XYZ file of C-alpha atoms in Angstrom:
787
model
C -107.394 -54.461 63.268
C -107.787 -52.036 60.391
C -107.558 -53.222 56.777
C -104.308 -51.301 56.330
C -102.768 -53.093 59.319
C -103.825 -56.467 57.919
C -102.210 -55.464 54.624
C -99.086 -54.508 56.592
C -98.739 -58.018 57.998
C -99.357 -59.557 54.591
C -96.667 -57.352 53.070
C -94.214 -58.263 55.804
C -94.877 -61.947 55.261
C -94.488 -61.540 51.500
C -91.149 -59.673 51.699
C -89.876 -61.512 54.756
C -86.590 -62.306 52.971
C -85.774 -58.666 52.189
C -87.168 -57.479 55.531
C -85.054 -60.018 57.429
C -81.872 -59.024 55.588
C -82.467 -55.315 56.194
C -83.338 -55.916 59.855
C -80.114 -57.913 60.188
C -78.052 -55.010 58.821
C -79.768 -52.612 61.225
C -79.286 -55.098 64.077
C -75.559 -55.344 63.401
C -75.184 -51.574 63.366
C -77.088 -51.185 66.643
C -75.228 -54.165 68.128
C -71.871 -52.527 67.386
C -73.088 -49.238 68.853
C -74.504 -50.795 72.046
C -71.569 -53.195 72.444
C -68.870 -50.570 71.996
C -70.557 -47.811 73.978
C -71.413 -50.293 76.736
C -67.847 -51.579 76.730
C -66.462 -48.044 76.929
C -68.867 -47.195 79.742
C -68.065 -50.409 81.618
C -64.298 -50.010 81.363
C -64.451 -46.345 82.339
C -66.704 -46.906 85.357
C -64.802 -49.998 86.482
C -61.502 -48.150 86.245
C -62.831 -45.156 88.174
C -64.460 -47.340 90.838
C -61.211 -49.302 91.246
C -59.176 -46.109 91.511
C -61.567 -44.605 94.063
C -61.959 -47.738 96.163
C -58.206 -48.376 96.381
C -57.241 -44.684 96.414
C -54.889 -44.419 93.463
C -52.725 -41.311 93.823
C -53.408 -38.226 91.693
C -49.731 -37.234 91.498
C -46.562 -39.341 91.523
C -43.218 -37.757 92.401
C -40.121 -39.986 92.001
C -36.793 -38.786 93.405
C -33.399 -40.055 94.532
C -33.711 -39.836 98.332
C -35.457 -37.459 100.703
C -35.891 -37.467 104.489
C -39.279 -38.558 105.813
C -40.035 -35.048 107.122
C -40.516 -33.853 103.545
C -43.766 -35.828 103.360
C -45.355 -33.437 105.867
C -44.179 -30.429 103.846
C -45.709 -31.886 100.708
C -48.970 -32.540 102.563
C -49.051 -28.879 103.657
C -48.978 -27.585 100.061
C -52.151 -25.827 98.845
C -54.454 -28.257 97.064
C -52.928 -31.391 98.631
C -55.251 -33.601 100.668
C -52.936 -36.545 101.440
C -49.238 -37.261 100.901
C -47.426 -40.553 101.421
C -43.761 -41.468 101.018
C -42.714 -44.935 99.929
C -39.650 -46.856 98.829
C -39.503 -48.293 95.311
C -36.684 -50.005 93.499
C -35.744 -52.041 90.468
C -34.981 -55.715 90.925
C -34.119 -58.858 89.004
C -36.292 -61.895 89.574
C -34.111 -64.982 89.411
C -35.079 -67.671 86.916
C -34.099 -71.302 86.287
C -30.815 -71.966 84.552
C -30.816 -71.011 80.891
C -33.628 -68.456 81.184
C -33.118 -64.725 81.044
C -33.500 -62.795 84.299
C -36.907 -61.153 84.732
C -37.063 -57.469 85.487
C -39.111 -56.599 88.538
C -40.319 -53.671 90.595
C -40.216 -53.820 94.386
C -42.375 -51.542 96.558
C -42.662 -50.900 100.257
C -45.821 -52.161 101.940
C -47.251 -50.409 105.006
C -49.694 -52.052 107.379
C -53.024 -52.825 105.619
C -54.884 -50.354 107.859
C -52.345 -47.611 107.031
C -52.673 -47.741 103.232
C -53.913 -44.234 102.647
C -52.978 -44.276 98.942
C -52.340 -46.974 96.304
C -53.910 -49.712 98.406
C -53.302 -53.329 97.449
C -56.087 -55.832 96.836
C -55.256 -59.222 98.341
C -56.542 -61.994 96.056
C -55.018 -65.041 97.789
C -52.965 -65.875 100.876
C -52.202 -63.409 103.636
C -50.273 -60.210 104.329
C -46.557 -60.398 105.147
C -45.688 -59.927 108.785
C -44.419 -56.386 109.336
C -41.261 -57.515 111.059
C -40.412 -60.025 108.353
C -37.479 -59.489 105.997
C -38.257 -62.191 103.423
C -42.053 -62.313 103.098
C -43.655 -60.648 100.092
C -46.868 -60.133 98.189
C -46.535 -60.997 94.490
C -48.528 -59.507 91.618
C -51.221 -62.040 90.718
C -50.795 -61.768 86.933
C -47.107 -62.654 87.099
C -47.721 -65.414 89.619
C -50.305 -67.096 87.376
C -48.089 -66.752 84.309
C -45.217 -68.411 86.196
C -47.265 -70.982 88.110
C -46.433 -69.504 91.542
C -48.697 -69.722 94.590
C -48.648 -68.573 98.215
C -46.070 -70.588 100.074
C -43.658 -70.807 97.131
C -40.218 -69.228 97.285
C -37.977 -67.349 94.834
C -34.725 -65.428 94.767
C -34.257 -61.897 93.501
C -31.505 -59.329 93.308
C -32.390 -55.990 94.918
C -29.859 -53.151 94.930
C -27.061 -55.604 94.118
C -27.996 -58.044 96.888
C -29.415 -61.484 96.078
C -31.913 -62.728 98.628
C -34.494 -65.449 99.012
C -38.155 -64.616 99.566
C -41.341 -66.473 100.427
C -44.682 -65.592 98.851
C -47.347 -65.091 101.516
C -50.059 -63.804 99.205
C -51.031 -62.679 95.741
C -52.236 -59.151 95.057
C -53.583 -56.728 92.486
C -53.134 -52.979 92.432
C -54.794 -50.093 90.534
C -51.373 -48.839 89.433
C -50.580 -52.133 87.658
C -53.598 -52.697 85.449
C -51.268 -52.767 82.464
C -47.783 -54.121 83.175
C -44.911 -53.914 80.714
C -41.219 -54.672 81.153
C -39.159 -51.445 81.368
C -38.387 -50.021 77.941
C -41.119 -52.051 76.215
C -44.637 -51.135 75.131
C -46.382 -54.506 75.051
C -47.633 -56.204 78.238
C -46.286 -59.599 79.129
C -47.295 -61.030 82.502
C -44.576 -63.662 82.394
C -41.680 -61.201 81.929
C -42.334 -58.468 84.489
C -42.760 -59.039 88.214
C -44.063 -56.725 90.923
C -43.760 -57.551 94.599
C -44.337 -55.744 97.873
C -42.126 -56.036 100.987
C -42.721 -54.627 104.481
C -41.503 -51.035 104.725
C -38.643 -51.841 107.116
C -37.263 -54.563 104.832
C -37.368 -52.256 101.785
C -35.716 -49.440 103.702
C -32.885 -51.730 104.747
C -32.343 -53.095 101.239
C -32.287 -49.706 99.515
C -30.655 -47.643 102.302
C -33.869 -45.673 102.899
C -34.117 -45.824 106.673
C -36.068 -42.688 107.616
C -36.314 -41.696 103.944
C -38.332 -42.275 100.796
C -37.740 -42.129 97.055
C -41.273 -41.653 95.743
C -44.090 -39.446 96.990
C -47.744 -40.240 96.362
C -50.165 -37.336 96.510
C -53.969 -37.089 96.531
C -55.480 -33.723 95.601
C -58.357 -31.931 97.253
C -61.596 -31.881 95.251
C -61.423 -29.102 92.698
C -57.677 -28.527 93.100
C -55.714 -27.879 89.898
C -52.970 -30.418 89.262
C -50.284 -28.320 87.436
C -49.640 -25.824 90.304
C -49.367 -28.703 92.775
C -46.869 -30.524 90.557
C -44.754 -27.384 90.194
C -44.741 -26.874 93.970
C -43.756 -30.503 94.575
C -40.939 -30.254 92.017
C -39.632 -27.154 93.765
C -39.608 -28.938 97.123
C -38.011 -32.154 95.872
C -35.537 -30.704 93.373
C -32.671 -30.632 95.951
C -33.318 -34.315 96.645
C -32.992 -35.536 93.065
C -36.613 -35.150 92.028
C -37.113 -36.319 88.452
C -40.370 -34.455 87.936
C -43.821 -35.043 89.379
C -46.436 -36.301 86.958
C -50.163 -36.774 87.133
C -52.319 -39.849 86.897
C -52.865 -39.166 83.195
C -49.130 -39.774 82.565
C -48.891 -42.884 84.708
C -47.936 -45.697 82.273
C -50.676 -48.118 83.310
C -53.451 -45.532 83.343
C -52.266 -44.004 80.073
C -52.427 -47.340 78.264
C -55.899 -48.103 79.648
C -57.067 -44.611 78.665
C -55.702 -45.065 75.146
C -57.652 -48.287 74.751
C -60.873 -46.730 76.037
C -60.420 -43.727 73.736
C -59.825 -46.033 70.768
C -63.011 -47.940 71.534
C -64.887 -44.655 71.906
C -63.682 -43.530 68.472
C -64.729 -46.823 66.906
C -68.123 -46.633 68.618
C -68.830 -43.291 66.963
C -67.464 -44.084 63.503
C -68.251 -47.723 62.632
C -71.974 -48.232 63.508
C -73.198 -45.223 61.450
C -71.713 -46.859 58.344
C -73.857 -49.957 58.869
C -76.976 -47.904 59.562
C -76.441 -45.754 56.468
C -76.276 -48.919 54.341
C -79.512 -50.133 55.959
C -81.224 -46.819 55.138
C -80.123 -47.151 51.524
C -81.484 -50.703 51.314
C -84.817 -49.645 52.794
C -85.036 -46.845 50.274
C -84.615 -49.344 47.417
C -87.145 -51.808 48.872
C -89.851 -49.216 49.561
C -89.231 -47.437 46.249
C -89.727 -50.606 44.243
C -92.668 -51.731 46.374
C -94.457 -48.432 45.798
C -93.779 -48.683 42.065
C -95.209 -52.211 41.991
C -98.268 -51.261 44.049
C -99.413 -48.184 42.156
C -102.807 -49.674 41.418
C -103.339 -50.745 45.027
C -102.435 -47.270 46.229
C -104.932 -45.817 43.795
C -107.654 -48.209 44.999
C -106.950 -47.373 48.657
C -107.286 -43.661 47.937
C -110.390 -44.262 45.828
C -112.007 -46.060 48.800
C -111.456 -42.979 50.948
C -108.018 -43.384 52.510
C -106.130 -40.119 52.490
C -102.631 -39.667 51.155
C -101.391 -39.282 54.716
C -102.995 -42.572 55.826
C -101.533 -44.514 52.902
C -98.122 -42.905 53.431
C -98.246 -43.798 57.127
C -99.050 -47.383 56.167
C -95.791 -47.706 54.250
C -93.953 -45.782 56.954
C -95.244 -48.354 59.474
C -93.699 -51.059 57.322
C -90.345 -49.291 57.442
C -90.557 -48.616 61.181
C -91.534 -52.207 61.938
C -88.451 -53.506 60.143
C -86.229 -50.861 61.755
C -87.642 -51.463 65.250
C -87.254 -55.234 64.973
C -83.650 -54.817 63.826
C -82.872 -52.299 66.559
C -84.400 -54.516 69.255
C -82.444 -57.539 68.063
C -79.279 -55.445 67.881
C -79.760 -54.085 71.391
C -80.120 -57.573 72.880
C -77.128 -58.857 70.902
C -75.130 -55.750 71.873
C -75.704 -56.374 75.579
C -74.598 -60.001 75.247
C -71.546 -59.130 73.119
C -70.614 -56.198 75.366
C -70.807 -58.389 78.453
C -68.558 -60.987 76.843
C -66.040 -58.389 75.714
C -66.062 -56.751 79.152
C -65.179 -60.061 80.815
C -62.293 -60.459 78.349
C -61.054 -56.942 79.144
C -61.383 -57.618 82.867
C -58.861 -60.421 82.504
C -56.682 -58.378 80.173
C -56.539 -55.266 82.385
C -56.491 -57.182 85.715
C -59.597 -55.581 87.217
C -60.505 -57.409 90.461
C -64.182 -56.666 89.831
C -66.349 -55.481 86.967
C -68.896 -52.676 87.052
C -70.845 -53.775 83.980
C -72.943 -50.873 82.827
C -74.684 -50.254 79.542
C -75.339 -46.578 79.087
C -79.111 -46.118 78.581
C -78.221 -43.387 76.129
C -76.730 -46.027 73.814
C -80.148 -47.724 73.585
C -81.906 -44.454 72.927
C -79.308 -43.390 70.379
C -79.268 -46.841 68.761
C -83.049 -46.964 68.348
C -83.263 -43.312 67.314
C -80.480 -43.581 64.743
C -81.873 -46.848 63.333
C -85.392 -45.466 62.995
C -84.242 -42.105 61.656
C -81.900 -43.750 59.166
C -84.648 -46.065 57.977
C -87.244 -43.299 57.860
C -84.925 -40.872 56.138
C -84.357 -43.275 53.269
C -88.098 -43.855 52.879
C -89.562 -40.372 53.225
C -88.370 -39.450 49.751
C -90.411 -42.324 48.361
C -93.448 -41.713 50.575
C -93.637 -38.158 49.336
C -94.574 -39.612 45.950
C -97.252 -41.784 47.582
C -98.745 -38.744 49.315
C -98.993 -36.822 46.035
C -100.306 -39.710 43.926
C -103.978 -39.209 42.999
C -106.375 -42.177 42.588
C -106.984 -41.504 38.892
C -103.287 -41.397 38.091
C -102.416 -44.334 40.311
C -105.066 -46.643 38.855
C -103.886 -46.021 35.332
C -100.909 -48.031 34.187
C -97.759 -45.919 34.347
C -96.799 -44.140 31.170
C -94.597 -46.488 29.201
C -91.015 -45.246 29.264
C -89.615 -43.843 26.032
C -86.541 -45.853 24.993
C -86.275 -44.309 21.518
C -83.335 -42.179 22.578
C -81.618 -45.001 24.443
C -78.749 -46.768 22.752
C -80.039 -50.272 22.036
C -76.888 -52.286 22.597
C -78.901 -55.497 22.653
C -80.089 -54.901 19.078
C -76.605 -53.964 17.891
C -75.152 -57.141 19.408
C -77.916 -59.512 18.310
C -75.460 -61.413 16.103
C -73.298 -62.323 19.098
C -75.863 -62.616 21.901
C -78.726 -65.037 22.340
C -82.168 -63.849 23.314
C -81.813 -64.219 27.150
C -78.506 -62.290 27.034
C -80.145 -59.514 25.010
C -82.911 -59.300 27.619
C -80.335 -58.837 30.375
C -78.434 -56.200 28.416
C -81.606 -54.343 27.453
C -82.745 -54.103 31.083
C -79.357 -52.857 32.202
C -79.268 -50.069 29.596
C -82.894 -49.063 30.145
C -82.698 -48.795 33.939
C -79.234 -47.295 34.574
C -80.304 -45.500 37.760
C -81.669 -48.678 39.280
C -78.551 -50.597 38.313
C -76.333 -47.879 39.750
C -78.182 -48.035 43.077
C -77.697 -51.783 43.258
C -74.021 -51.413 42.394
C -73.569 -48.831 45.172
C -75.242 -51.120 47.710
C -73.065 -54.130 46.880
C -69.926 -51.958 46.697
C -70.661 -50.596 50.179
C -70.871 -54.120 51.565
C -67.648 -55.081 49.839
C -65.942 -51.945 51.204
C -66.676 -53.162 54.730
C -64.990 -56.476 53.995
C -62.025 -54.791 52.267
C -61.454 -52.378 55.159
C -61.704 -55.089 57.814
C -59.356 -57.473 55.988
C -56.946 -54.596 55.294
C -56.988 -53.676 58.977
C -56.140 -57.258 59.899
C -53.274 -57.163 57.406
C -52.198 -53.892 59.028
C -51.840 -55.731 62.344
C -49.612 -58.296 60.637
C -47.577 -55.524 59.019
C -47.064 -53.928 62.430
C -45.528 -57.163 63.688
C -43.371 -57.720 60.594
C -42.029 -54.158 60.397
C -41.373 -53.947 64.126
C -39.539 -57.243 64.506
C -38.098 -57.946 61.068
C -37.361 -54.615 59.403
C -36.645 -52.355 62.377
C -35.473 -54.664 65.145
C -32.968 -57.116 63.670
C -31.322 -58.010 66.957
C -31.834 -61.125 69.049
C -31.573 -59.623 72.531
C -31.645 -56.232 74.226
C -29.566 -55.603 77.351
C -30.114 -52.670 79.719
C -27.727 -51.489 82.416
C -28.712 -50.387 85.908
C -26.908 -47.047 85.416
C -25.286 -45.374 82.393
C -21.858 -46.888 81.866
C -18.817 -46.400 79.715
C -18.339 -48.045 76.344
C -16.203 -50.751 77.958
C -19.471 -52.358 79.091
C -20.394 -52.905 75.440
C -16.918 -54.303 74.764
C -17.492 -56.824 77.551
C -20.701 -57.904 75.876
C -18.969 -58.264 72.514
C -16.308 -60.483 74.074
C -18.932 -62.791 75.566
C -18.748 -66.185 73.796
C -21.771 -66.611 71.568
C -22.356 -62.879 71.047
C -21.905 -62.053 67.365
C -22.361 -58.289 67.528
C -23.411 -55.573 69.954
C -24.790 -52.116 69.136
C -24.821 -49.562 71.994
C -27.766 -47.309 72.823
C -28.224 -44.436 75.272
C -31.732 -43.898 76.628
C -32.374 -40.762 78.679
C -35.737 -40.159 80.410
C -37.057 -36.710 79.615
C -40.079 -34.450 79.485
C -40.574 -33.306 75.895
C -42.258 -29.957 75.345
C -43.513 -27.719 72.603
C -45.379 -24.817 74.139
C -48.450 -26.217 75.923
C -47.944 -29.682 74.417
C -46.090 -32.063 76.764
C -45.110 -35.719 76.571
C -43.292 -37.693 79.263
C -40.985 -40.073 77.403
C -37.315 -40.439 76.550
C -34.593 -39.646 74.015
C -32.881 -42.669 72.467
C -29.293 -42.146 71.371
C -28.435 -44.446 68.463
C -25.318 -45.082 66.406
C -24.898 -42.969 63.218
C -25.866 -45.951 61.019
C -27.971 -48.296 63.180
C -27.954 -51.887 61.979
C -29.502 -53.987 64.741
C -32.359 -51.679 65.684
C -33.066 -49.336 62.820
C -35.165 -46.225 62.461
C -37.225 -46.156 59.253
C -39.237 -43.602 57.305
C -42.766 -44.008 55.946
C -41.414 -45.970 52.980
C -39.662 -48.445 55.314
C -36.232 -47.077 54.329
C -33.542 -46.846 57.052
C -32.806 -43.404 58.478
C -29.278 -42.500 59.552
C -28.870 -40.431 62.697
C -28.053 -36.795 61.856
C -24.993 -35.241 63.534
C -27.335 -32.721 65.185
C -31.068 -32.661 65.752
C -33.723 -35.112 66.835
C -35.908 -37.465 64.810
C -39.440 -37.850 66.159
C -41.766 -40.777 65.710
C -44.892 -39.728 63.826
C -47.215 -40.238 66.846
C -44.916 -38.093 69.002
C -44.748 -35.390 66.334
C -48.550 -35.374 66.253
C -48.828 -35.165 70.044
C -46.351 -32.279 70.269
C -47.504 -30.597 67.023
C -43.970 -30.492 65.638
C -42.546 -30.726 62.137
C -38.993 -30.710 60.730
C -37.342 -27.362 61.384
C -39.181 -26.726 64.670
C -37.445 -26.761 68.043
C -38.074 -29.393 70.705
C -37.508 -28.523 74.379
C -36.101 -31.485 76.303
C -36.123 -31.472 80.111
C -33.715 -34.284 80.979
C -34.717 -36.173 84.138
C -31.367 -37.869 84.768
C -27.979 -36.778 86.110
C -27.587 -32.985 86.068
C -31.050 -32.658 84.468
C -30.262 -29.977 81.903
C -32.880 -28.350 79.681
C -31.997 -28.757 75.993
C -33.333 -27.057 72.873
C -32.914 -29.426 69.937
C -34.054 -28.835 66.349
C -36.346 -31.451 64.789
C -34.412 -33.045 61.930
C -37.000 -35.498 60.640
C -40.015 -37.726 61.200
C -39.819 -41.512 61.480
C -42.355 -44.297 61.313
C -42.608 -46.321 64.490
C -45.435 -48.722 65.112
C -44.819 -49.271 68.829
C -44.776 -46.324 71.207
C -43.847 -42.713 70.531
C -40.029 -42.438 70.867
C -37.556 -39.737 69.867
C -34.126 -40.528 68.377
C -30.826 -38.740 67.926
C -27.166 -39.537 67.519
C -25.723 -41.093 70.667
C -22.614 -38.977 70.346
C -24.685 -35.792 69.962
C -26.855 -36.722 72.933
C -23.839 -37.410 75.131
C -22.273 -34.105 74.053
C -25.446 -32.232 74.972
C -25.424 -33.960 78.366
C -21.643 -33.444 78.734
C -21.276 -37.166 79.387
C -19.140 -38.527 76.527
C -19.020 -42.235 75.794
C -21.953 -43.246 77.985
C -24.345 -46.111 77.144
C -27.559 -47.376 78.755
C -27.683 -50.723 77.039
C -27.059 -52.599 73.818
C -28.749 -54.645 71.124
C -27.154 -58.045 70.521
C -27.123 -60.714 67.871
C -26.166 -64.116 69.204
C -25.348 -67.586 67.962
C -28.643 -69.401 68.472
C -26.810 -72.609 69.279
C -25.289 -70.835 72.298
C -28.273 -68.643 73.223
C -28.815 -70.322 76.608
C -25.126 -69.963 77.505
C -25.158 -66.305 76.510
C -28.230 -65.745 78.684
C -26.540 -67.415 81.648
C -23.345 -65.333 81.268
C -25.205 -62.038 80.880
C -27.400 -62.946 83.819
C -24.357 -63.028 86.113
C -23.048 -59.594 85.043
C -23.577 -57.215 87.993
C -24.105 -54.154 85.801
C -26.993 -55.673 83.834
C -30.462 -54.538 84.939
C -32.441 -56.580 82.445
C -32.362 -58.656 79.284
C -35.171 -59.264 76.811
C -35.499 -61.488 73.757
C -37.009 -60.145 70.577
C -38.973 -63.360 70.089
C -40.645 -62.873 73.497
C -41.682 -59.333 72.595
C -43.018 -60.483 69.247
C -45.077 -63.246 70.874
C -46.454 -60.765 73.427
C -47.542 -58.340 70.681
C -49.250 -61.109 68.701
C -51.077 -62.231 71.829
C -52.131 -58.636 72.507
C -53.569 -58.330 69.007
C -55.320 -61.695 69.043
C -56.681 -61.884 72.588
C -56.610 -58.303 73.826
C -57.968 -55.111 72.273
C -57.112 -56.286 68.769
C -59.662 -59.093 69.047
C -62.413 -56.564 68.258
C -61.342 -56.785 64.624
C -62.536 -60.398 64.448
C -66.014 -59.256 65.467
C -65.882 -56.542 62.831
C -64.855 -59.095 60.201
C -67.825 -61.327 61.064
C -70.146 -58.318 60.978
C -68.747 -57.144 57.623
C -69.164 -60.606 56.098
C -72.755 -60.848 57.329
C -73.631 -57.408 56.000
C -72.037 -58.133 52.624
C -74.117 -61.275 52.233
C -77.248 -59.447 53.412
C -76.832 -56.713 50.834
C -76.274 -59.118 47.930
C -79.090 -61.417 48.983
C -81.361 -58.398 49.318
C -80.516 -57.250 45.797
C -81.335 -60.691 44.432
C -84.610 -60.922 46.362
C -85.686 -57.466 45.237
C -84.985 -58.359 41.617
C -87.029 -61.558 41.967
C -89.971 -59.772 43.606
C -89.852 -57.102 40.917
C -89.738 -59.477 37.956
C -91.709 -62.481 39.204
C -94.481 -61.818 36.681
C -91.968 -61.383 33.828
C -90.150 -64.594 34.730
C -93.431 -66.503 34.914
C -94.385 -65.131 31.481
C -91.103 -66.368 30.026
C -91.704 -69.828 31.471
C -95.211 -69.974 29.981
C -93.839 -68.911 26.583
C -91.476 -71.868 26.595
C -88.269 -70.682 28.234
C -86.625 -73.297 30.406
C -85.858 -72.872 34.105
C -82.176 -72.230 33.370
C -82.924 -69.613 30.701
C -85.438 -67.825 32.935
C -82.951 -67.879 35.814
C -80.243 -66.483 33.528
C -82.470 -63.520 32.610
C -82.851 -62.671 36.287
C -79.445 -63.621 37.662
C -77.534 -62.191 34.696
C -78.567 -58.783 35.971
C -77.213 -59.665 39.423
C -73.967 -60.862 37.846
C -73.541 -57.553 36.033
C -74.167 -55.647 39.278
C -71.550 -57.737 41.089
C -68.916 -57.236 38.386
C -69.471 -53.465 38.367
C -69.412 -53.330 42.185
C -66.050 -55.088 42.549
C -63.762 -52.211 41.424
C -65.961 -49.604 43.123
C -65.928 -51.623 46.350
C -62.136 -51.772 46.267
C -61.936 -47.984 45.958
C -64.464 -47.345 48.739
C -62.702 -49.929 50.897
C -59.417 -48.058 50.728
C -61.015 -44.883 52.059
C -62.914 -46.766 54.753
C -59.707 -48.580 55.766
C -58.096 -45.276 56.655
C -61.047 -44.223 58.855
C -61.134 -47.527 60.762
C -57.344 -47.742 61.187
C -57.221 -44.248 62.687
C -59.778 -45.339 65.276
C -57.815 -48.452 66.276
C -54.333 -46.876 66.468
C -53.137 -45.747 69.893
C -49.920 -44.611 71.588
C -49.253 -48.271 72.376
C -49.276 -49.443 68.773
C -50.085 -47.884 65.428
C -51.789 -49.787 62.634
C -50.478 -48.788 59.192
C -52.862 -48.345 56.281
C -52.067 -51.389 54.140
C -53.679 -51.949 50.749
C -52.799 -55.583 50.390
C -53.776 -57.295 47.101
C -54.435 -60.520 49.000
C -56.945 -58.752 51.276
C -58.643 -57.221 48.234
C -58.739 -60.599 46.548
C -60.258 -62.287 49.609
C -62.927 -59.567 49.817
C -63.741 -60.048 46.115
C -63.969 -63.817 46.588
C -66.281 -63.286 49.572
C -68.550 -61.115 47.415
C -68.572 -63.707 44.627
C -69.325 -66.487 47.106
C -72.180 -64.449 48.577
C -73.481 -63.822 45.039
C -73.375 -67.540 44.178
C -75.175 -68.505 47.386
C -77.776 -65.768 46.948
C -78.289 -66.747 43.313
C -78.798 -70.368 44.281
C -81.357 -69.440 46.950
C -83.245 -67.193 44.548
C -83.194 -69.796 41.756
C -84.553 -72.383 44.170
C -87.494 -70.081 44.940
C -87.978 -69.429 41.221
C -88.168 -73.136 40.466
C -90.760 -73.626 43.218
C -92.875 -70.633 42.185
C -96.535 -71.119 41.171
C -96.708 -69.736 37.622
C -100.507 -69.280 37.734
C -100.325 -67.270 40.951
C -97.430 -65.165 39.639
C -99.361 -64.245 36.480
C -102.456 -63.188 38.399
C -102.908 -59.524 39.252
C -102.411 -59.198 43.003
C -105.295 -57.658 44.912
């Protein structure tokens, strides 16, 4: 081992505190990169493998009713490889007395060996007998949420007919990775059922003997989807086709894709912040080490070591710390990514998991860590390379403080000697102090942004279910009805008020930008389910024009004054051109709103409603639920409290749980930065502190001289950290927001206060650790010149 390598190990042992803190920061950055990229890769590959293995359709084409012969005509279209017709229908899953009915989706089930598309994965039990009329497969997620098993029975209303069924097996399907009740955006396994019946039983229940009401299509490799969809629409238009759509617009796949895209954005934006902070810390450590070791550098060069060899020695020190941190981060990233992938497997109902960490994430993680560390040090090593032995072995030229304002001297009447020492060092080394302030402020900004993001999640819940939705229940009808249906609801004992709504499925267009959604017709002055602007003020419905949610306006690239093209997929299916009247803030989904009267006029269907929002007497809530449950026109009922609980669960146990990891990482980095600053100050001034002790200063006074500087740095970093945190909050929130839910940028004083307290706590702990080392220091050894 060469002398320089032995010196390297001695230096690492001597600065093990700083080196460990910097390696930890690098490790956390690499961990986040490996974890997130591995999670994205795992989810993407698992989804694709599931889709391929169980042959999820490329195109879905719902319609009213078409004869079975049309399936062959669809299959003969250019670009189509396989076409299948099936029967689907809405249903109500019966519940015990006092509970609201559960909305359900029923699907026809061919023989297992005939499932050419959208195959079902049997997880328990057995397949229903093909001749059976009451045997079903039940979606596993719903069955577990409701405590149902193969052999159990239930009743459900299908097409107005209530029947009893027996569960023969539990199943999963690639088209139900993400299940939400109709009209809602948040998944809730307990409130939405999916079950499969033999094809003959479904055909009999929905009057589809020799017919189908949804076509599933697989495309040939390389075939373009848009021309195929247009051709299918042309074929099925006479049969009530509501518009074919691709896999990208399928609700389940779209929600999974949004989550993967959000993780991908976070994976590219968050880890570089941590690595940049690590590079800055390494720059400070190496810069101060080189300054302290001028004489040693001069001696090394005098003994024949070249400037390049000495520079490489210090570069080895940097690379050793960076490599150790990157290696630790890679191992931790694999473990964390595996744990997160298992959580997502449960959340998205994957029957298997293709865990895969992209090798590129390791290469990128190591490369970025080493480059970031090296980049911060090369500026310092350039000085080492240029330093000549004669210059290095001479003491550095004493700095000239004659032109510096001596605040310590001016304030000598009010400050004692240790305080003047602290103030004099601060004013004489402003650049060094500024660097320390920036480092601590960066750590605090991470804590501020993470806490603010968590407060943004809470704000999403509060605005959605307290400010906007002030109802207790939402009722939807099977078909649009007259306003007398709302009057019947209002006359129901226990119902305090009812506000009608008209929801029309539609394809929304603006040139090449398309979104498959709906138009919601509201009352002129909504009270129970309000539309708000970005200042949380209610918006009244204009007599003409549409109000777009901000996410929808962004997707369609529209602003007030532009024209929205609406292709209605209900009734006569007209094509409407409606001016955009305004932009609203919605934190769940991407809806569009307009006056119910104006919408009905445009559709030439006056006085129609699709449902209503209700407020009820809570003492009679169970009776209200029972009465509404027996109304034949009602297709579904949902409680606001159930939706709120589902959203909170989504944010705490689903994708939103990533924020807890980020909070832990931010707290660790903040402590690492502050501890590093304290350790660097101690290493830099160990000789000065020992001299003060020998001259008669007590341990407390000597500690005050050192830690007073740290206290000043912390106080200056607090306001700067708050400002940096606000900007960083915006970047992180953008990465986490999706079409499912949007996280508002919230600058909450409580979050800022908690971040400041965390910084102060980290400073107190770091100060205590440093003071403990000071008290244990050997004064003789500290005063000796180090060889």
